[in-house]
Coordinates of C-alpha atoms (C1' of nucleotides) in Angstrom, one line a residue:
Chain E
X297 CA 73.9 85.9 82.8
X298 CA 74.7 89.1 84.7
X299 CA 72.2 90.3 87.3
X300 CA 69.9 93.7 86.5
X301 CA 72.4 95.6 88.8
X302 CA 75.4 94.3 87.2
X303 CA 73.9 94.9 83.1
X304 CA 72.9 98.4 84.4
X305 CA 76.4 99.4 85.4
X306 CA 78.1 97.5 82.1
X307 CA 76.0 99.1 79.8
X308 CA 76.6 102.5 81.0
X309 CA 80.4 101.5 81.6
X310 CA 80.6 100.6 77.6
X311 CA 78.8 103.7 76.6
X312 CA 80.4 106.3 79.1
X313 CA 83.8 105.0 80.2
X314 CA 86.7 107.9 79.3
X315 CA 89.2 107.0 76.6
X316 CA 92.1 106.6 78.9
X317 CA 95.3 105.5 76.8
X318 CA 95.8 102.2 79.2
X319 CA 92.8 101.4 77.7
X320 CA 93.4 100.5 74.1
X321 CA 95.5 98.0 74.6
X322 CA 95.1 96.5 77.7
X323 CA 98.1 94.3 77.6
X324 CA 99.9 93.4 81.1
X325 CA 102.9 95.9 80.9
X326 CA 100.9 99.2 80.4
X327 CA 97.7 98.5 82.5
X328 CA 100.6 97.5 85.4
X329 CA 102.1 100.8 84.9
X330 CA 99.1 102.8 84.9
X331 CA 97.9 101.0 88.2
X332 CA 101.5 102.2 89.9
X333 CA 100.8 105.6 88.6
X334 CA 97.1 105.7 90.0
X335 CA 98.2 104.7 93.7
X336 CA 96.8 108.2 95.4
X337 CA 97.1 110.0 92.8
X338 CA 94.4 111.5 90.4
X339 CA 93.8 109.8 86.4
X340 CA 94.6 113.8 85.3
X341 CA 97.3 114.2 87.2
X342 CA 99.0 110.8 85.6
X343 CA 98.3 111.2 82.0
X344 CA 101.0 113.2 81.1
X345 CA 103.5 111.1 82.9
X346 CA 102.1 107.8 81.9
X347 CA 102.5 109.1 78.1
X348 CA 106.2 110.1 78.9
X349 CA 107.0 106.6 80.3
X350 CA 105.6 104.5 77.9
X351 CA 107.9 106.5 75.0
X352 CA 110.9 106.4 77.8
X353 CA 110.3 102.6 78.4
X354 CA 108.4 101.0 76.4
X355 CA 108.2 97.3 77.7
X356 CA 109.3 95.5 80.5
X357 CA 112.8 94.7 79.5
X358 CA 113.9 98.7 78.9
X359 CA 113.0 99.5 82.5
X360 CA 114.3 96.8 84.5
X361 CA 117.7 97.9 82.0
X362 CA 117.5 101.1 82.8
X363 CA 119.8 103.1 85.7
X364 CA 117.4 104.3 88.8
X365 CA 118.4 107.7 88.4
X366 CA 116.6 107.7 85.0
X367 CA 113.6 106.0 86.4
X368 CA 113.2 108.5 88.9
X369 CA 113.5 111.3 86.7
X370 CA 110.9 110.0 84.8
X371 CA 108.6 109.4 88.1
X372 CA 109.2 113.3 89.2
X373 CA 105.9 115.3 89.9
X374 CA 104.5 111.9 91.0
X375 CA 105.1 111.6 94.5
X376 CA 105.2 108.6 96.5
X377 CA 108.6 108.1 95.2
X378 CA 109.2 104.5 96.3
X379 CA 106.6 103.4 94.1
X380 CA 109.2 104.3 91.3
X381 CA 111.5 102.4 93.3
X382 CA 109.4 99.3 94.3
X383 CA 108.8 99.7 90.1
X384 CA 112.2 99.5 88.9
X385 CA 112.7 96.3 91.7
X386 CA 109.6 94.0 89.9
X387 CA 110.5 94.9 86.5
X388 CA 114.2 93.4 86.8
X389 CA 112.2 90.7 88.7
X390 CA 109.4 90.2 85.5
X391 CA 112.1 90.5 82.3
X392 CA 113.6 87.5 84.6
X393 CA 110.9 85.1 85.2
X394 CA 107.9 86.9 83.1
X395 CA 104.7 88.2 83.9
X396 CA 102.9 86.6 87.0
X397 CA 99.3 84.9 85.5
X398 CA 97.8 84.9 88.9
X399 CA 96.5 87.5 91.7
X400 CA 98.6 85.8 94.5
X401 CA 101.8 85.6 91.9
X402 CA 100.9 89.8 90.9
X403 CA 101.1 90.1 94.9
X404 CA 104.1 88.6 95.7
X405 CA 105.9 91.7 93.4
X406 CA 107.5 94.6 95.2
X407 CA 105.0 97.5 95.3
X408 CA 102.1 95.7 94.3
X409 CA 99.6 94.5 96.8
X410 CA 95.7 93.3 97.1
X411 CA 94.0 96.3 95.0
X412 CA 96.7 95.9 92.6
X413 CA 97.5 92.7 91.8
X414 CA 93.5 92.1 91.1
X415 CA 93.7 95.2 89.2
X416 CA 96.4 94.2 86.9
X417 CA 95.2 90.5 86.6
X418 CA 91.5 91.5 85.7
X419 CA 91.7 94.2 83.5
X420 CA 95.1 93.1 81.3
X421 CA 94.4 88.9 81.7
X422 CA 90.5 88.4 82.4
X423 CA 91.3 87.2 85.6
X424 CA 88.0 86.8 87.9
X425 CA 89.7 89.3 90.6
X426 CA 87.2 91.6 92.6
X427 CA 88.8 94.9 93.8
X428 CA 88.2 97.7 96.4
X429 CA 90.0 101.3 96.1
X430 CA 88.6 104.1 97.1
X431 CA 85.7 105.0 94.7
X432 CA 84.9 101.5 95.5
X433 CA 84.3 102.0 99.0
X434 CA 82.7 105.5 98.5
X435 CA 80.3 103.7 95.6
X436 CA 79.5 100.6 98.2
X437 CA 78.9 103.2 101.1
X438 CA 76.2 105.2 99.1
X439 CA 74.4 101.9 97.9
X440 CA 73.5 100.5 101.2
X441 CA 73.2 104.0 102.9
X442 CA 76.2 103.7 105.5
X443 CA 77.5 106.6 107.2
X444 CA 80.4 105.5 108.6
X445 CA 83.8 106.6 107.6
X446 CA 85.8 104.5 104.5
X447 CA 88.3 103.2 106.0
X448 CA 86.0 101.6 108.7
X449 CA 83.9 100.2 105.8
X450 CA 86.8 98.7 103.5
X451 CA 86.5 95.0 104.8
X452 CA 82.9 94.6 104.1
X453 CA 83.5 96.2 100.3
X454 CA 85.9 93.7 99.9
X455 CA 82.9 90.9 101.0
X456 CA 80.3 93.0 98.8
X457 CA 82.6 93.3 95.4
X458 CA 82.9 89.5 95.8
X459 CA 80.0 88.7 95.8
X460 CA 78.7 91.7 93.3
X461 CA 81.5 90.4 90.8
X462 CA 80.6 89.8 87.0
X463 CA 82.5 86.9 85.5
X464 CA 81.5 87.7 81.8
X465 CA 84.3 90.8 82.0
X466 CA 85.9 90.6 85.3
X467 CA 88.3 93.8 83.7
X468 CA 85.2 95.7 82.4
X469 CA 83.1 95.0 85.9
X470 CA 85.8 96.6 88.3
X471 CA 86.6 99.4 85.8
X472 CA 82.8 100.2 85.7
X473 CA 82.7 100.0 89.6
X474 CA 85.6 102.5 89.8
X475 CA 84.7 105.0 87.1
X476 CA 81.0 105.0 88.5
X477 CA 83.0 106.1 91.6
X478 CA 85.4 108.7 90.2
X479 CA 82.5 110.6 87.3
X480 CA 79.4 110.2 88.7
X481 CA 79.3 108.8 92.8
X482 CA 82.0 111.7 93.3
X483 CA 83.4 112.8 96.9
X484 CA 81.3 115.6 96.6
X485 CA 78.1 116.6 94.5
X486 CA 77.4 113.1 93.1
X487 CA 75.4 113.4 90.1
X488 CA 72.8 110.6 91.0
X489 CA 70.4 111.5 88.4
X490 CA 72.9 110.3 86.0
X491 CA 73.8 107.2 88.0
X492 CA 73.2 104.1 86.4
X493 CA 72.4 102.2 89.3
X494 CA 70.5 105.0 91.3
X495 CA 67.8 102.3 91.4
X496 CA 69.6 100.3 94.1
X497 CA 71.0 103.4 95.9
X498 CA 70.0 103.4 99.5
X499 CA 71.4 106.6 100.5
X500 CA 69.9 108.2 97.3
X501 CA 66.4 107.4 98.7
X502 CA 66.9 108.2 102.2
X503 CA 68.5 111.4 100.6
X504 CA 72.1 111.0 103.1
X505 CA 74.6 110.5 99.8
X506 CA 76.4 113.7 101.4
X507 CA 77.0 111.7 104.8
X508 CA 77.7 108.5 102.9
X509 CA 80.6 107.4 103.9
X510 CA 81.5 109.6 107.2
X511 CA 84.6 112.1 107.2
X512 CA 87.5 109.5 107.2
X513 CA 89.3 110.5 111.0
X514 CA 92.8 112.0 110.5
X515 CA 95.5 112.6 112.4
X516 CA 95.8 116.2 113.6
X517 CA 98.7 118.2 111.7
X518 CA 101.9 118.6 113.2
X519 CA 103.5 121.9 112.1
X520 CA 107.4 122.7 111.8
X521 CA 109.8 124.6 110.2
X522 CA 112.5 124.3 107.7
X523 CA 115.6 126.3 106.9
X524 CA 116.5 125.8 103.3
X525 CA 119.8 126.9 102.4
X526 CA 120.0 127.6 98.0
X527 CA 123.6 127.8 97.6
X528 CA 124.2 129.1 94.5
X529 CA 127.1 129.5 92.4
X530 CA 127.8 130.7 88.9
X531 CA 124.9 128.6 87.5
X532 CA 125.0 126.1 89.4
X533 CA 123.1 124.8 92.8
X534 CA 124.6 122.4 95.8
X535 CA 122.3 119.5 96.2
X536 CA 123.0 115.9 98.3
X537 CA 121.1 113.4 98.3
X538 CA 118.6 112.6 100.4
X539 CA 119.4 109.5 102.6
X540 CA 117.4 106.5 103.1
X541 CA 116.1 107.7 106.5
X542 CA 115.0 110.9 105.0
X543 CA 111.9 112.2 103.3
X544 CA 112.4 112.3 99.6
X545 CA 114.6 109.6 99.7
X546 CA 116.7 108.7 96.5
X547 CA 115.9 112.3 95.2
X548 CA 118.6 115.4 95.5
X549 CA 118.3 118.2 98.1
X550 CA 118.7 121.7 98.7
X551 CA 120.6 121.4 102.0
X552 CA 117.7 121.9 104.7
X553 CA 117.5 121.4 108.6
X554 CA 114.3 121.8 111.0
X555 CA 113.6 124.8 112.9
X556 CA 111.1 126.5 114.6
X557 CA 108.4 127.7 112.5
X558 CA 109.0 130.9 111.1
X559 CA 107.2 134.1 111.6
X560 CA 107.0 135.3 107.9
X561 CA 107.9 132.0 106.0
X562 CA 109.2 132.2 102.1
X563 CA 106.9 129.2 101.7
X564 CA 104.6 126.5 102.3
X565 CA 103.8 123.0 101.8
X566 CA 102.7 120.0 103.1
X567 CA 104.7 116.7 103.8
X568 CA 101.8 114.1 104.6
X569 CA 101.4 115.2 108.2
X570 CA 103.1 118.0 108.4
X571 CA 102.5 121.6 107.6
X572 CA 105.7 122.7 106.8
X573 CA 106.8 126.9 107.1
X574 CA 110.1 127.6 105.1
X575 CA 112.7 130.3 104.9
X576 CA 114.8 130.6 102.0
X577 CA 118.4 131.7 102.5
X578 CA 120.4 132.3 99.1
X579 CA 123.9 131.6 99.8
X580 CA 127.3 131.1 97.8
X581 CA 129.3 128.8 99.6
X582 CA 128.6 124.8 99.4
X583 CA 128.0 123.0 102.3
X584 CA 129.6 119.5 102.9
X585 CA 128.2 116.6 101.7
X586 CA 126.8 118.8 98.9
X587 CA 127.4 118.6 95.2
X588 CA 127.3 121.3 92.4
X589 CA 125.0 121.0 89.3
X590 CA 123.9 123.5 86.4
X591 CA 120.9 124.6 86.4
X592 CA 119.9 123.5 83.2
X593 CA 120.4 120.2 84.1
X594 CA 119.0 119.2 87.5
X595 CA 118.8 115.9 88.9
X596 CA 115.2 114.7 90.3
X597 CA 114.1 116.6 92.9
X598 CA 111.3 117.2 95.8
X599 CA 108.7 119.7 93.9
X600 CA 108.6 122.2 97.2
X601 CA 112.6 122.2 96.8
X602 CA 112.3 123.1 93.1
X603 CA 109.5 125.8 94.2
X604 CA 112.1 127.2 96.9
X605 CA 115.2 127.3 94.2
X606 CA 112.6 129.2 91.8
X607 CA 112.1 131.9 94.5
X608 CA 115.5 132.1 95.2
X609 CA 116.6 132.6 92.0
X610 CA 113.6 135.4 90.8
X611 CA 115.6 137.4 94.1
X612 CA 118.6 137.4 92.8
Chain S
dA182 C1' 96.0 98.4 113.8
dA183 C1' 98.7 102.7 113.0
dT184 C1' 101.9 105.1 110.7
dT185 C1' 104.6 106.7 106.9
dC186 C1' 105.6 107.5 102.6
dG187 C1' 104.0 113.6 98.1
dG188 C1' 102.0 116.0 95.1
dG189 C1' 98.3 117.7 92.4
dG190 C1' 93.6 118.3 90.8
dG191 C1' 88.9 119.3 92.0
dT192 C1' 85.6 121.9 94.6
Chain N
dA33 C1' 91.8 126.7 101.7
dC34 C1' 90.6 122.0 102.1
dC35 C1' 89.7 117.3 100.5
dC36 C1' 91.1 113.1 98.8
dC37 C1' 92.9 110.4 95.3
dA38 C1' 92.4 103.2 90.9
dG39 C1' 97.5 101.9 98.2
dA40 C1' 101.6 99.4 99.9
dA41 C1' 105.2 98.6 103.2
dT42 C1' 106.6 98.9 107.7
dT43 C1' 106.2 98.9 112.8

DNA sequence: AATTCGGGGGT
DNA sequence: ACCCCAGAATT
């Protein structure tokens, strides 16, 4: 029989919850792949790619058979691009020994650790798995009104979702805690006259939802700069691959070293840490180590490196 | 316990 | 512009 607090949140979860595509079958392949997807990165910013995959590989068995290259052609735009890796590894391991019907047996596959092996097992086998990401944390902070910053605050979410957790659904309970987090208890603005549970909101009465968690502490930004060569010739571009000690490993390269920071930089992005000023020099020789390929047929790369051939090429 | 892995959407 | 996202592996 599921606590007032508990029916609250399923019964709005039921009525509200988005029509996500992972949803309508919840079977262990898809929810797995949407879980990989959703690892820092946003449910709008996966839909399209999740849609793509699914028709690309369809079940366990067509990815594990398929060449990396083509798995990370299909992960491009993602980020995070060991993920696709760490992917490709558990799928040859799964169409081998079959899907794990455990949390601890979900864990011990490459890429998948305590959020998402409790992820997977509850919403695609009913498994009675409680879960914290990061809506989780933001939804547990506002409840009981504590100000300090998330990641400070993780190992007692992890205490409260276990002891919060509805065994009727276990699936439907930590979607509902997680949706709750991402559409209503929201980063910023939370719309708590909508909330379900605003009842048992601490912060709402004390009126501190806005300080509720703190501002996570983050490393300062380091900035540098990058020299990116576009060697271009007759419709094609020199790329190499990016080795394993490199960002954007397993993905091809414009050839680029690390300079100062430029005065007037071609362009600008963001590599975790570091803020990153780029010159863009459009040459026509190819470098060593490099290899030449069409334009209409390039191999995964870095988005920033696409954004820099794209400049290069409306100059000349 | 800290650091390192991208990129994009929302505000 | 800035924040932060359905985190995991490595050191």
């Amino acid at each position: 029989m599921p606590t007032e607090f508990q029916a609250a949140l399923l019964d709005w979860y039921r009525a509200e919850a988005r029509d996500l595509p992972w949803r309508l079958n919840p079977d262990p392949y898809p929810v797995w792949i949407s879980e990989i997807m959703l690892q820092q990165t946003t449910v709008a910013a996966i839909l399209p790619a999740w849609e793509r995959w699914m028709r690309r590989f369809p079940t366990v068995d067509s990815l594990a058979e398929a060449p990396e290259q083509a798995v990370l052609e299909m992960w491009q735009g993602l980020g995070y691009y060991r993920r696709a890796r760490l992917l490709h590894a558990a799928a040859k391991a799964v169409a081998e020994s079959g899907f794990p019907d455990s949390v601890e047996g979900w864990q011990r596959l490459p890429g998948i650790g305590r959020y998402t092996s409790a992820a997977i097992a509850s919403i695609s086998q009913g498994i009675l798995a409680p879960l914290v990401d990061g809506n989780v944390v933001r939804v547990f902070a506002r409840l009981h009104a504590r100000p300090e910053p998330a990641n400070r605050l993780e190992p007692e979410a992890w205490d409260w979702t276990a002891s919060v957790m509805e065994s009727g659904d276990p699936g439907a309970w930590n979607q509902a805690l997680m949706e709750l987090g991402a559409t209503v208890c929201t980063p910023a603005n939370p719309r708590c006259l909508f909330c379900p549970v605003q009842a048992w909101c601490q912060a709402l009465r004390q009126g501190v939802q806005a300080e509720c968690p703190g501002p996570k502490e983050k490393p300062a930004f380091v900035t540098i700069g990058h020299e990116i060569a576009v060697p271009l010739e007759d419709g094609r571009v020199a790329l190499r691959p990016a080795g394993p000690d490199e960002w954007w490993n397993g993905l091809w390269v414009l050839p680029w070293t690390q300079v100062e920071p430029p005065e007037r930089p071609d362009l600008r992005f963001t590599v975790t840490r570091h803020r990153i000023s780029a010159r863009i020099t459009v040459g026509s020789d190819a470098p060593d180590g490099t290899q030449l390929h069409p334009l209409e047929a390039l191999p995964p790369m870095p988005a920033p490196h696409l954004r820099a051939l794209r400049i290069a090429l409306s100059r000349s």
